[in-house]
CSV table of C-alpha atoms and ligand atoms in Angstrom, one decimal:
chain,number,residue,atom,x,y,z
A,147,MET,CA,-46.7,40.3,-24.6
A,148,THR,CA,-44.9,42.9,-26.6
A,149,GLN,CA,-41.6,41.7,-28.1
A,150,SER,CA,-40.9,39.6,-25.0
A,151,ASN,CA,-39.0,37.0,-27.0
A,152,SER,CA,-36.8,39.5,-28.8
A,153,GLU,CA,-33.1,40.0,-28.1
A,154,THR,CA,-33.9,43.7,-27.9
A,155,TYR,CA,-36.2,43.3,-24.9
A,156,TYR,CA,-34.8,44.6,-21.6
A,157,ASP,CA,-35.5,44.0,-18.0
A,158,VAL,CA,-35.1,47.8,-17.4
A,159,ILE,CA,-34.8,50.7,-19.8
A,160,ILE,CA,-33.2,53.7,-18.1
A,161,VAL,CA,-33.7,57.1,-19.8
A,162,GLY,CA,-30.7,59.4,-19.1
A,163,SER,CA,-27.3,58.5,-17.6
A,164,GLY,CA,-26.9,61.4,-15.0
A,165,THR,CA,-26.7,61.0,-11.3
A,166,CYS,CA,-29.8,58.9,-11.0
A,167,GLY,CA,-29.6,57.0,-14.3
A,168,ALA,CA,-25.9,56.1,-13.7
A,169,THR,CA,-26.6,54.9,-10.1
A,170,LEU,CA,-29.6,52.8,-11.2
A,171,ALA,CA,-27.7,51.2,-14.0
A,172,LYS,CA,-24.8,50.3,-11.8
A,173,GLU,CA,-27.0,48.9,-9.0
A,174,LEU,CA,-29.3,46.9,-11.3
A,175,THR,CA,-26.5,45.3,-13.4
A,176,LYS,CA,-25.0,44.1,-10.1
A,177,GLN,CA,-28.3,42.2,-9.8
A,178,ASN,CA,-27.8,40.7,-13.3
A,179,LYS,CA,-30.6,42.7,-14.8
A,180,LYS,CA,-30.5,43.3,-18.6
A,181,ILE,CA,-30.2,47.0,-18.8
A,182,LEU,CA,-30.5,49.5,-21.6
A,183,ILE,CA,-29.5,53.1,-21.0
A,184,LEU,CA,-30.7,55.6,-23.5
A,185,GLU,CA,-28.7,58.9,-23.4
A,186,LYS,CA,-29.2,62.1,-25.3
A,187,GLY,CA,-25.6,63.1,-25.1
A,188,ALA,CA,-22.4,61.4,-26.0
A,189,THR,CA,-19.5,59.9,-24.0
A,190,VAL,CA,-16.7,62.5,-24.1
A,191,PRO,CA,-13.5,62.9,-22.1
A,192,LEU,CA,-14.4,65.2,-19.2
A,193,LYS,CA,-12.2,68.3,-19.0
A,194,GLU,CA,-12.7,71.6,-17.3
A,195,THR,CA,-11.7,73.7,-20.3
A,196,LEU,CA,-13.7,75.8,-22.7
A,197,PRO,CA,-13.7,73.2,-25.5
A,198,GLY,CA,-14.4,70.5,-22.9
A,199,ILE,CA,-17.4,72.2,-21.2
A,200,ALA,CA,-19.1,74.4,-23.8
A,201,PRO,CA,-20.4,71.6,-26.0
A,202,LEU,CA,-22.1,69.9,-23.0
A,203,LEU,CA,-23.8,73.0,-21.7
A,204,ASN,CA,-27.5,73.2,-22.4
A,205,GLU,CA,-30.1,75.7,-21.2
A,206,ILE,CA,-33.9,75.5,-21.0
A,207,LYS,CA,-36.2,78.4,-20.4
A,208,VAL,CA,-38.1,78.2,-17.1
A,209,THR,CA,-39.5,81.7,-17.0
A,210,ASN,CA,-40.0,84.4,-19.6
A,211,LYS,CA,-36.4,85.5,-19.2
A,212,LEU,CA,-34.5,82.9,-17.1
A,213,LYS,CA,-33.0,79.6,-18.1
A,214,ASP,CA,-31.8,76.6,-16.1
A,215,MET,CA,-28.7,74.8,-17.0
A,216,ARG,CA,-27.8,71.1,-17.5
A,217,ALA,CA,-25.2,69.0,-19.1
A,218,ILE,CA,-26.1,66.8,-22.0
A,219,THR,CA,-23.5,64.0,-21.9
A,220,THR,CA,-23.0,60.5,-20.5
A,221,GLY,CA,-22.9,61.1,-16.7
A,222,GLY,CA,-25.2,64.1,-16.9
A,223,THR,CA,-24.8,67.4,-15.0
A,224,THR,CA,-22.1,66.1,-12.6
A,225,ALA,CA,-19.8,66.9,-15.6
A,226,PHE,CA,-19.7,70.5,-14.4
A,227,TYR,CA,-21.4,70.7,-11.0
A,228,PHE,CA,-19.8,72.2,-8.0
A,229,ALA,CA,-19.7,69.0,-5.9
A,230,VAL,CA,-21.4,70.4,-2.7
A,231,ALA,CA,-22.9,67.5,-0.8
A,232,ALA,CA,-25.9,68.2,1.4
A,233,GLU,CA,-27.2,65.5,3.7
A,234,PRO,CA,-30.4,63.8,2.5
A,235,PRO,CA,-33.6,64.8,4.3
A,236,LEU,CA,-34.2,61.4,5.8
A,237,GLU,CA,-37.2,62.6,7.9
A,238,THR,CA,-39.0,64.1,5.0
A,239,PHE,CA,-38.6,60.8,3.1
A,240,SER,CA,-39.7,58.9,6.1
A,241,SER,CA,-42.9,61.0,6.3
A,242,LEU,CA,-43.5,60.0,2.7
A,243,GLY,CA,-43.2,56.3,3.6
A,244,ILE,CA,-39.6,55.9,2.3
A,245,ASP,CA,-36.8,54.7,4.4
A,246,LEU,CA,-33.7,56.2,2.7
A,247,ALA,CA,-31.4,55.5,5.6
A,248,PRO,CA,-29.9,52.2,4.4
A,249,ALA,CA,-29.2,53.7,1.0
A,250,TYR,CA,-27.6,56.7,2.7
A,251,GLU,CA,-25.4,54.5,4.8
A,252,GLU,CA,-24.2,52.6,1.7
A,253,THR,CA,-23.6,55.9,-0.2
A,254,VAL,CA,-21.5,57.4,2.6
A,255,ASN,CA,-19.3,54.4,2.4
A,256,GLU,CA,-19.0,54.5,-1.3
A,257,LEU,CA,-18.6,58.2,-2.3
A,258,PRO,CA,-15.8,60.5,-1.3
A,259,ILE,CA,-17.6,63.0,1.1
A,260,ASN,CA,-15.3,65.4,2.9
A,261,TYR,CA,-15.1,68.9,4.5
A,262,LEU,CA,-12.2,70.7,2.8
A,263,PRO,CA,-9.3,71.6,5.1
A,264,ASP,CA,-8.5,75.4,5.0
A,265,ASP,CA,-5.4,74.8,2.9
A,266,HIS,CA,-7.6,73.5,0.1
A,267,PHE,CA,-9.3,76.9,-0.3
A,268,GLY,CA,-8.0,79.8,-2.4
A,269,PRO,CA,-7.1,83.1,-0.6
A,270,GLN,CA,-10.3,84.7,-1.9
A,271,SER,CA,-12.5,82.2,-0.1
A,272,LEU,CA,-10.6,82.6,3.2
A,273,LYS,CA,-10.8,86.4,2.9
A,274,LEU,CA,-14.5,86.2,2.3
A,275,ARG,CA,-15.0,83.9,5.3
A,276,ASP,CA,-12.9,86.3,7.6
A,277,SER,CA,-15.0,89.2,6.5
A,278,ALA,CA,-18.4,87.4,7.0
A,279,LEU,CA,-17.3,86.2,10.4
A,280,ASP,CA,-16.1,89.7,11.3
A,281,LEU,CA,-19.5,91.1,10.5
A,282,GLY,CA,-21.1,88.5,12.8
A,283,HIS,CA,-22.3,85.9,10.3
A,284,THR,CA,-21.8,82.2,10.7
A,285,TRP,CA,-19.9,81.0,7.6
A,286,GLU,CA,-20.1,77.3,7.7
A,287,LYS,CA,-18.2,74.7,5.6
A,288,GLN,CA,-20.3,72.4,3.6
A,289,PRO,CA,-19.4,68.7,3.0
A,290,MET,CA,-18.1,68.2,-0.6
A,291,LEU,CA,-18.2,65.2,-3.0
A,292,VAL,CA,-14.4,65.6,-3.3
A,293,ASP,CA,-11.6,63.0,-3.0
A,294,LEU,CA,-9.0,64.9,-1.0
A,295,ASP,CA,-6.2,62.5,-2.1
A,296,LYS,CA,-6.6,63.9,-5.6
A,297,CYS,CA,-6.5,67.5,-4.6
A,298,ASN,CA,-2.9,68.4,-3.9
A,299,ARG,CA,-4.0,71.1,-1.4
A,300,GLY,CA,-6.1,73.0,-3.8
A,301,TYR,CA,-8.8,72.9,-6.4
A,302,SER,CA,-9.0,69.8,-8.7
A,303,TYR,CA,-11.7,69.1,-11.2
A,304,GLU,CA,-10.6,65.5,-11.3
A,305,ALA,CA,-11.2,65.2,-7.5
A,306,LYS,CA,-14.9,65.8,-7.8
A,307,TRP,CA,-17.1,62.7,-7.9
A,308,LYS,CA,-18.9,62.3,-11.2
A,309,ALA,CA,-21.7,60.0,-12.2
A,310,LYS,CA,-19.9,58.9,-15.4
A,311,ARG,CA,-17.8,56.6,-13.2
A,312,PHE,CA,-21.0,54.7,-12.3
A,313,VAL,CA,-22.0,54.4,-16.0
A,314,GLU,CA,-18.6,52.9,-16.7
A,315,GLU,CA,-19.1,50.4,-13.9
A,316,ALA,CA,-22.5,49.5,-15.3
A,317,LEU,CA,-21.1,49.0,-18.8
A,318,ASP,CA,-18.4,46.7,-17.4
A,319,ASN,CA,-21.2,44.7,-15.7
A,320,GLY,CA,-23.1,44.3,-19.1
A,321,ALA,CA,-25.4,47.3,-19.4
A,322,ILE,CA,-25.9,48.5,-22.9
A,323,LEU,CA,-25.6,52.3,-23.6
A,324,LYS,CA,-27.2,53.8,-26.6
A,325,GLU,CA,-25.9,57.4,-26.8
A,326,LYS,CA,-27.0,60.4,-29.0
A,327,VAL,CA,-30.6,59.3,-28.8
A,328,GLU,CA,-33.4,61.4,-27.4
A,329,VAL,CA,-36.4,59.7,-25.8
A,330,THR,CA,-39.6,61.4,-26.8
A,331,THR,CA,-42.5,59.5,-25.4
A,332,ILE,CA,-43.5,56.4,-23.4
A,333,ILE,CA,-45.3,53.5,-25.1
A,334,PHE,CA,-48.3,52.3,-23.2
A,335,GLU,CA,-50.5,49.2,-23.4
A,336,GLY,CA,-53.6,50.2,-21.4
A,337,LYS,CA,-52.5,51.4,-18.0
A,338,LYS,CA,-49.0,49.8,-18.4
A,339,ALA,CA,-45.8,51.2,-19.8
A,340,VAL,CA,-44.1,48.7,-22.2
A,341,GLY,CA,-41.4,50.8,-24.0
A,342,VAL,CA,-40.3,54.2,-25.2
A,343,THR,CA,-39.9,56.0,-28.5
A,344,TYR,CA,-36.7,57.8,-29.4
A,345,LYS,CA,-35.0,59.7,-32.1
A,346,GLU,CA,-31.3,59.5,-33.1
A,347,LYS,CA,-29.4,62.8,-33.2
A,348,LYS,CA,-29.9,64.7,-36.4
A,349,LYS,CA,-32.4,62.1,-37.8
A,350,SER,CA,-36.1,62.3,-37.8
A,351,ASN,CA,-37.0,58.6,-37.8
A,352,ILE,CA,-38.8,57.4,-34.7
A,353,HIS,CA,-37.6,54.2,-33.1
A,354,LYS,CA,-39.2,52.0,-30.5
A,355,VAL,CA,-37.7,49.8,-27.8
A,356,PHE,CA,-39.4,47.6,-25.3
A,357,GLY,CA,-38.7,46.6,-21.7
A,358,GLU,CA,-40.3,45.2,-18.6
A,359,LYS,CA,-39.7,48.4,-16.6
A,360,ILE,CA,-39.1,51.9,-17.8
A,361,ILE,CA,-37.3,54.5,-15.5
A,362,LEU,CA,-37.3,58.1,-16.5
A,363,ALA,CA,-34.0,59.6,-15.2
A,364,ALA,CA,-33.6,62.4,-17.8
A,365,GLY,CA,-33.5,65.2,-15.2
A,366,ILE,CA,-36.0,67.8,-14.2
A,367,LEU,CA,-35.7,69.7,-17.5
A,368,ALA,CA,-36.7,66.6,-19.5
A,369,SER,CA,-38.5,63.8,-17.6
A,370,PRO,CA,-41.7,66.0,-16.9
A,371,LYS,CA,-41.8,67.0,-20.6
A,372,ILE,CA,-41.6,63.3,-21.7
A,373,LEU,CA,-44.5,62.5,-19.3
A,374,GLN,CA,-46.5,65.5,-20.6
A,375,LYS,CA,-45.9,64.6,-24.2
A,376,SER,CA,-46.9,61.0,-23.5
A,377,GLY,CA,-50.4,62.2,-22.5
A,378,ILE,CA,-50.0,62.4,-18.7
A,379,ASN,CA,-51.5,65.8,-18.0
A,380,ASN,CA,-51.2,66.7,-14.3
A,381,ILE,CA,-47.5,67.4,-14.6
A,382,GLY,CA,-46.5,70.5,-12.6
A,383,SER,CA,-49.9,70.7,-11.1
A,384,ASN,CA,-48.5,72.3,-7.9
A,385,GLY,CA,-46.2,74.7,-9.7
A,386,PHE,CA,-42.5,74.6,-9.3
A,387,TYR,CA,-39.6,76.7,-7.8
A,388,ILE,CA,-36.4,78.0,-9.3
A,389,ASP,CA,-34.6,79.6,-6.3
A,390,PRO,CA,-33.2,82.7,-8.1
A,391,ASN,CA,-29.7,83.8,-7.3
A,392,ARG,CA,-27.3,86.6,-8.1
A,393,VAL,CA,-23.5,86.8,-7.7
A,394,TYR,CA,-21.4,89.8,-6.7
A,395,PHE,CA,-17.7,90.2,-7.5
A,396,GLY,CA,-15.2,92.8,-6.3
A,397,LEU,CA,-11.5,93.2,-6.8
A,398,ILE,CA,-8.8,93.3,-4.0
A,399,PRO,CA,-5.2,94.2,-5.1
A,400,LYS,CA,-2.6,91.4,-4.5
A,401,LEU,CA,-5.2,88.9,-3.4
A,402,LYS,CA,-3.7,86.2,-5.6
A,403,SER,CA,-7.0,84.3,-6.2
A,404,VAL,CA,-6.6,80.8,-7.6
A,405,ASP,CA,-9.0,78.1,-9.0
A,406,ASN,CA,-11.3,77.2,-6.1
A,407,PHE,CA,-14.0,74.9,-4.9
A,408,VAL,CA,-17.1,77.1,-5.1
A,409,GLY,CA,-20.1,76.8,-2.7
A,410,ALA,CA,-18.1,75.1,0.0
A,411,MET,CA,-19.1,77.7,2.7
A,412,GLU,CA,-22.3,79.5,3.3
A,413,THR,CA,-24.7,81.2,5.8
A,414,LYS,CA,-28.4,81.7,6.2
A,415,LEU,CA,-29.1,85.4,6.4
A,416,GLU,CA,-32.8,85.2,7.2
A,417,GLU,CA,-35.8,82.9,6.3
A,418,ASP,CA,-35.4,82.1,2.6
A,419,ILE,CA,-32.3,84.2,2.0
A,420,PHE,CA,-28.8,82.5,1.8
A,421,LEU,CA,-25.3,83.9,1.2
A,422,GLY,CA,-22.5,81.7,0.0
A,423,ASP,CA,-19.0,81.5,-1.4
A,424,ALA,CA,-19.2,82.2,-5.2
A,425,ASN,CA,-15.5,82.0,-5.9
A,426,VAL,CA,-15.7,79.8,-9.0
A,427,PRO,CA,-12.7,78.4,-10.9
A,428,LYS,CA,-11.1,80.7,-13.4
A,429,LEU,CA,-12.8,79.3,-16.4
A,430,PHE,CA,-16.3,79.9,-15.0
A,431,TYR,CA,-15.3,83.4,-13.7
A,432,LYS,CA,-14.1,84.4,-17.2
A,433,LEU,CA,-17.3,83.0,-18.8
A,434,LEU,CA,-19.4,85.0,-16.4
A,435,MET,CA,-17.5,88.2,-16.9
A,436,ILE,CA,-17.4,88.0,-20.7
A,437,SER,CA,-21.2,87.2,-20.8
A,438,THR,CA,-21.9,90.3,-18.6
A,439,LEU,CA,-19.3,92.5,-20.5
A,440,LYS,CA,-17.3,93.2,-17.3
A,441,PHE,CA,-14.0,93.6,-19.1
A,442,ARG,CA,-12.0,95.1,-16.2
A,443,HIS,CA,-13.0,92.1,-14.1
A,444,PHE,CA,-12.4,89.6,-17.0
A,445,PHE,CA,-8.7,90.5,-16.9
A,446,SER,CA,-8.4,90.6,-13.1
A,447,PHE,CA,-9.2,87.0,-11.9
A,448,SER,CA,-6.2,87.1,-9.5
A,449,LYS,CA,-7.8,90.0,-7.6
A,450,SER,CA,-11.3,88.7,-7.7
A,451,ILE,CA,-13.5,87.8,-4.7
A,452,GLY,CA,-17.1,86.7,-5.1
A,453,ILE,CA,-20.2,86.1,-3.0
A,454,GLY,CA,-23.6,84.7,-4.0
A,455,VAL,CA,-27.1,85.4,-2.9
A,456,LYS,CA,-29.8,82.7,-3.2
A,457,VAL,CA,-33.5,83.0,-2.2
A,458,HIS,CA,-36.4,80.5,-2.1
A,459,ASP,CA,-39.3,81.4,-4.3
A,460,PRO,CA,-42.8,79.9,-3.7
A,461,MET,CA,-44.2,77.0,-5.8
A,462,SER,CA,-46.1,78.6,-8.7
A,463,GLY,CA,-46.2,78.4,-12.5
A,464,SER,CA,-47.2,75.5,-14.8
A,465,VAL,CA,-46.1,73.3,-17.6
A,466,SER,CA,-47.8,73.8,-21.0
A,467,LYS,CA,-49.2,71.0,-23.1
A,468,GLU,CA,-46.1,71.2,-25.2
A,469,GLY,CA,-43.9,70.7,-22.1
A,470,ASP,CA,-42.7,74.4,-21.8
A,471,TYR,CA,-42.2,75.7,-18.2
A,472,ARG,CA,-43.9,79.0,-17.3
A,473,LYS,CA,-43.4,81.0,-14.2
A,474,THR,CA,-43.2,84.6,-13.1
A,475,ILE,CA,-40.8,85.9,-10.4
A,476,THR,CA,-42.7,88.2,-8.1
A,477,ASP,CA,-41.5,91.6,-6.8
A,478,GLU,CA,-41.4,90.1,-3.3
A,479,VAL,CA,-38.8,87.5,-4.4
A,480,LEU,CA,-36.8,90.1,-6.2
A,481,ALA,CA,-36.9,92.3,-3.0
A,482,LYS,CA,-35.4,89.4,-1.0
A,483,LEU,CA,-32.6,89.1,-3.5
A,484,ASP,CA,-31.9,92.8,-3.1
A,485,ARG,CA,-31.9,92.4,0.7
A,486,GLY,CA,-29.4,89.6,0.4
A,487,GLY,CA,-27.4,91.7,-2.1
A,488,GLU,CA,-27.1,94.6,0.4
A,489,GLU,CA,-25.5,92.3,2.9
A,490,ALA,CA,-23.3,90.7,0.3
A,491,ILE,CA,-21.9,94.1,-0.7
A,492,LYS,CA,-21.2,94.9,3.0
A,493,ILE,CA,-19.2,91.6,3.3
A,494,LEU,CA,-17.2,92.3,0.1
A,495,LYS,CA,-16.5,95.9,1.2
A,496,ASN,CA,-15.5,94.8,4.7
A,497,ALA,CA,-13.0,92.4,3.0
A,498,GLY,CA,-11.5,95.4,1.2
A,499,ALA,CA,-13.1,94.8,-2.2
A,500,LYS,CA,-13.6,97.7,-4.7
A,501,HIS,CA,-15.2,97.8,-8.2
A,502,ILE,CA,-18.1,95.6,-7.1
A,503,VAL,CA,-20.3,94.3,-9.9
A,504,LYS,CA,-23.4,92.1,-9.9
A,505,SER,CA,-24.6,89.5,-12.3
A,506,PRO,CA,-28.1,89.3,-13.7
A,507,VAL,CA,-30.6,87.1,-11.9
A,508,ASN,CA,-29.9,83.4,-12.5
A,509,VAL,CA,-31.7,80.2,-11.7
A,510,THR,CA,-30.1,78.1,-8.9
A,511,SER,CA,-32.2,75.0,-9.6
A,512,THR,CA,-35.6,74.1,-10.9
A,513,GLY,CA,-37.6,71.8,-8.6
A,514,GLY,CA,-40.9,70.5,-7.3
A,515,LEU,CA,-42.5,69.5,-10.6
A,516,LEU,CA,-43.6,66.1,-9.5
A,517,GLN,CA,-44.6,65.0,-6.0
A,518,ILE,CA,-44.1,61.7,-4.3
A,519,ASN,CA,-47.5,60.2,-3.3
A,520,GLU,CA,-49.2,62.3,-6.0
A,521,HIS,CA,-47.4,61.9,-9.3
A,522,VAL,CA,-45.4,58.8,-8.2
A,523,ASP,CA,-45.9,56.5,-5.3
A,524,SER,CA,-43.4,55.7,-2.6
A,525,ASP,CA,-41.7,53.3,-5.1
A,526,PHE,CA,-41.4,56.2,-7.5
A,527,GLN,CA,-43.9,54.4,-9.8
A,528,THR,CA,-46.4,56.5,-11.8
A,529,GLU,CA,-50.1,55.7,-12.2
A,530,TYR,CA,-48.9,53.6,-15.1
A,531,LYS,CA,-47.6,50.2,-14.0
A,532,ASN,CA,-43.9,49.7,-14.7
A,533,LEU,CA,-43.3,53.4,-15.4
A,534,TYR,CA,-41.0,55.0,-12.8
A,535,VAL,CA,-39.4,58.5,-12.4
A,536,CYS,CA,-36.2,58.7,-10.5
A,537,ASP,CA,-34.4,62.0,-10.8
A,538,ARG,CA,-34.5,65.5,-9.5
A,539,SER,CA,-38.1,66.0,-10.8
A,540,ILE,CA,-39.5,64.0,-7.7
A,541,LEU,CA,-37.3,65.6,-5.0
A,542,PRO,CA,-39.5,67.0,-2.3
A,543,ASP,CA,-39.9,70.7,-2.8
A,544,THR,CA,-39.1,71.4,0.9
A,545,PHE,CA,-35.6,70.2,0.3
A,546,ARG,CA,-33.8,72.9,-1.6
A,547,LYS,CA,-30.2,72.0,-1.0
A,548,PRO,CA,-27.6,70.6,-3.4
A,549,PRO,CA,-29.3,67.3,-4.3
A,550,THR,CA,-26.7,65.0,-5.8
A,551,LEU,CA,-26.1,62.9,-2.6
A,552,THR,CA,-29.9,62.5,-2.1
A,553,LEU,CA,-30.4,61.6,-5.7
A,554,VAL,CA,-27.8,58.8,-5.4
A,555,CYS,CA,-29.6,57.5,-2.3
A,556,MET,CA,-33.0,57.7,-4.1
A,557,ALA,CA,-31.6,55.7,-7.1
A,558,LYS,CA,-30.1,53.0,-4.8
A,559,TYR,CA,-33.4,52.8,-2.9
A,560,LEU,CA,-35.4,52.3,-6.1
A,561,ALA,CA,-32.9,49.7,-7.5
A,562,ASN,CA,-33.3,47.8,-4.2
A,563,ARG,CA,-37.1,47.9,-4.4
A,564,LEU,CA,-37.0,46.7,-8.0
A,565,CYS,CA,-34.8,43.7,-7.1
A,566,ASN,CA,-36.9,42.6,-4.1
B,877,FAD,C1,-23.7,74.7,-12.6
B,877,FAD,C2,-24.3,73.7,-11.7
B,877,FAD,C3,-23.7,73.4,-10.5
B,877,FAD,C4,-24.2,72.4,-9.6
B,877,FAD,N1,-23.6,72.2,-8.4
B,877,FAD,C5,-24.2,71.2,-7.6
B,877,FAD,C6,-23.5,70.9,-6.4
B,877,FAD,O1,-22.5,71.5,-6.0
B,877,FAD,N2,-24.1,69.9,-5.6
B,877,FAD,C7,-25.2,69.2,-6.0
B,877,FAD,O2,-25.6,68.3,-5.3
B,877,FAD,N3,-25.8,69.5,-7.2
B,877,FAD,C8,-25.3,70.5,-8.0
B,877,FAD,N4,-25.9,70.8,-9.2
B,877,FAD,C9,-27.1,70.0,-9.5
B,877,FAD,C10,-26.9,68.6,-9.9
B,877,FAD,O3,-25.8,68.5,-10.8
B,877,FAD,C11,-28.1,68.0,-10.6
B,877,FAD,O4,-29.2,68.3,-9.9
B,877,FAD,C12,-28.1,66.5,-10.7
B,877,FAD,O5,-27.0,66.1,-11.5
B,877,FAD,C13,-29.3,66.0,-11.3
B,877,FAD,O6,-29.3,64.7,-11.6
B,877,FAD,P1,-30.3,64.0,-12.5
B,877,FAD,O7,-30.0,62.5,-12.5
B,877,FAD,O8,-31.7,64.4,-12.0
B,877,FAD,O9,-30.1,64.7,-13.9
B,877,FAD,P2,-28.8,64.9,-14.8
B,877,FAD,O10,-27.6,64.7,-14.1
B,877,FAD,O11,-29.0,66.2,-15.5
B,877,FAD,O12,-28.9,63.7,-15.9
B,877,FAD,C14,-29.9,63.7,-16.9
B,877,FAD,C15,-29.4,62.9,-18.0
B,877,FAD,O13,-30.4,62.6,-19.0
B,877,FAD,C16,-30.0,62.9,-20.3
B,877,FAD,N5,-31.2,63.3,-21.0
B,877,FAD,C17,-31.9,64.5,-21.0
B,877,FAD,N6,-33.0,64.4,-21.8
B,877,FAD,C18,-33.0,63.2,-22.4
B,877,FAD,C19,-33.8,62.5,-23.3
B,877,FAD,N7,-34.9,63.1,-23.8
B,877,FAD,N8,-33.5,61.2,-23.7
B,877,FAD,C20,-32.4,60.6,-23.2
B,877,FAD,N9,-31.5,61.2,-22.3
B,877,FAD,C21,-31.8,62.5,-21.9
B,877,FAD,C22,-29.0,64.1,-20.1
B,877,FAD,O14,-28.1,64.1,-21.2
B,877,FAD,C23,-28.3,63.6,-18.8
B,877,FAD,O15,-27.2,62.7,-19.1
B,877,FAD,C24,-25.4,71.7,-10.0
B,877,FAD,C25,-26.0,72.0,-11.3
B,877,FAD,C26,-25.4,72.9,-12.1
B,877,FAD,C27,-26.1,73.2,-13.4
């Protein structure tokens, strides 16, 4: 057996310390498992400032022109997510042979999940809601992964739940974290995974580490690539989606906009077209306006009001042998974005907004690259024994809502399966 007597042999090697990796590490150390977390990023103090966020931001091309975004740091993308919490699709999982309900019940008791009271929204969000309701739309609040006690009746970055906290708990319970290392491939012995190879940052030497079980939790922009590079070649065989979006911003004099929880209210316009509150905190607003050269808007945050349009695109595209994602957005999908945009502009104008500008098309989220019961079984194990995938890559493609809450449940479910 490979290195089974060595001190550097682990019960479980977890690749990536984001939502899923952090939850797995926390749960498995509670069961006294010897855990190694391999993380590409570093542990940094999390702050919502330009010097705090910019170094973590990383983009990967998913079409010819569009890139999806992630955070490379201990705790993963929750470092700068919006903290919208959609309920997990329990029935979908059940139809796949997975009972996620016990994990969901546990998660609800553990994480702060709340609807924001009105006095926690900025005036721009309330104005947008009034206008949407006035035009006959439903404009519904979404639950948020936000601790209201930390909010002081308004936006607070610190109040958002972050996976980094679970990593800290795992480390307290004995997990070992190796940071600034990039896992490149899986090491197999026949049809069994026995370890991984990794590189240290800015060094080219390849290292190997061995463990009983390997869990890929490096996120959808990395785990499928690692599998592809390891010689598993049906990755992305059903295509993938990116759910394109666009945001519109206008200006209303004396609105007094403030930092705000974005995404906390939304409506469905028609099949596959959604409108939502896009009133981001000031830092993100400024980054958006400077990147699109909207200087008048850049200097007018206190008058700004924003709405987003998101559409579902069909599963299509592929992953190349090198692990590059390839997809084309069809005219039909772009036409849906335009239809949503027309309604978004009506809502902004009805609110009294002028000088309305729109962003380029962005990616809301890449998904659907791996399927449960095809690429992994109902224990999230691949065709290779002891090799598991547990991150956004395996989320069912019919569930296109904010995934964090579901990902925490999936990680708890897997940890439980591994311990029984
Ligand atoms: C701007 C933005 C806003 C969002 N808002 C919301 C929201 O409101 N609600 C919601 O539910 N979701 C939201 N999301 C999505 C959500 O944050 C992610 O889907 C979720 O964090 C994914 O979890 P994960 O465990 O799959 O991956 P991640 O959290 O991305 O974690 C992957 C980890 O693996 C590490 N890693 C990557 N490659 C390697 C490698 N080769 N070797 C070792 N480590 C590696 C990364 O550094 C990272 O720590 C948002 C995302 C973005 C970009």
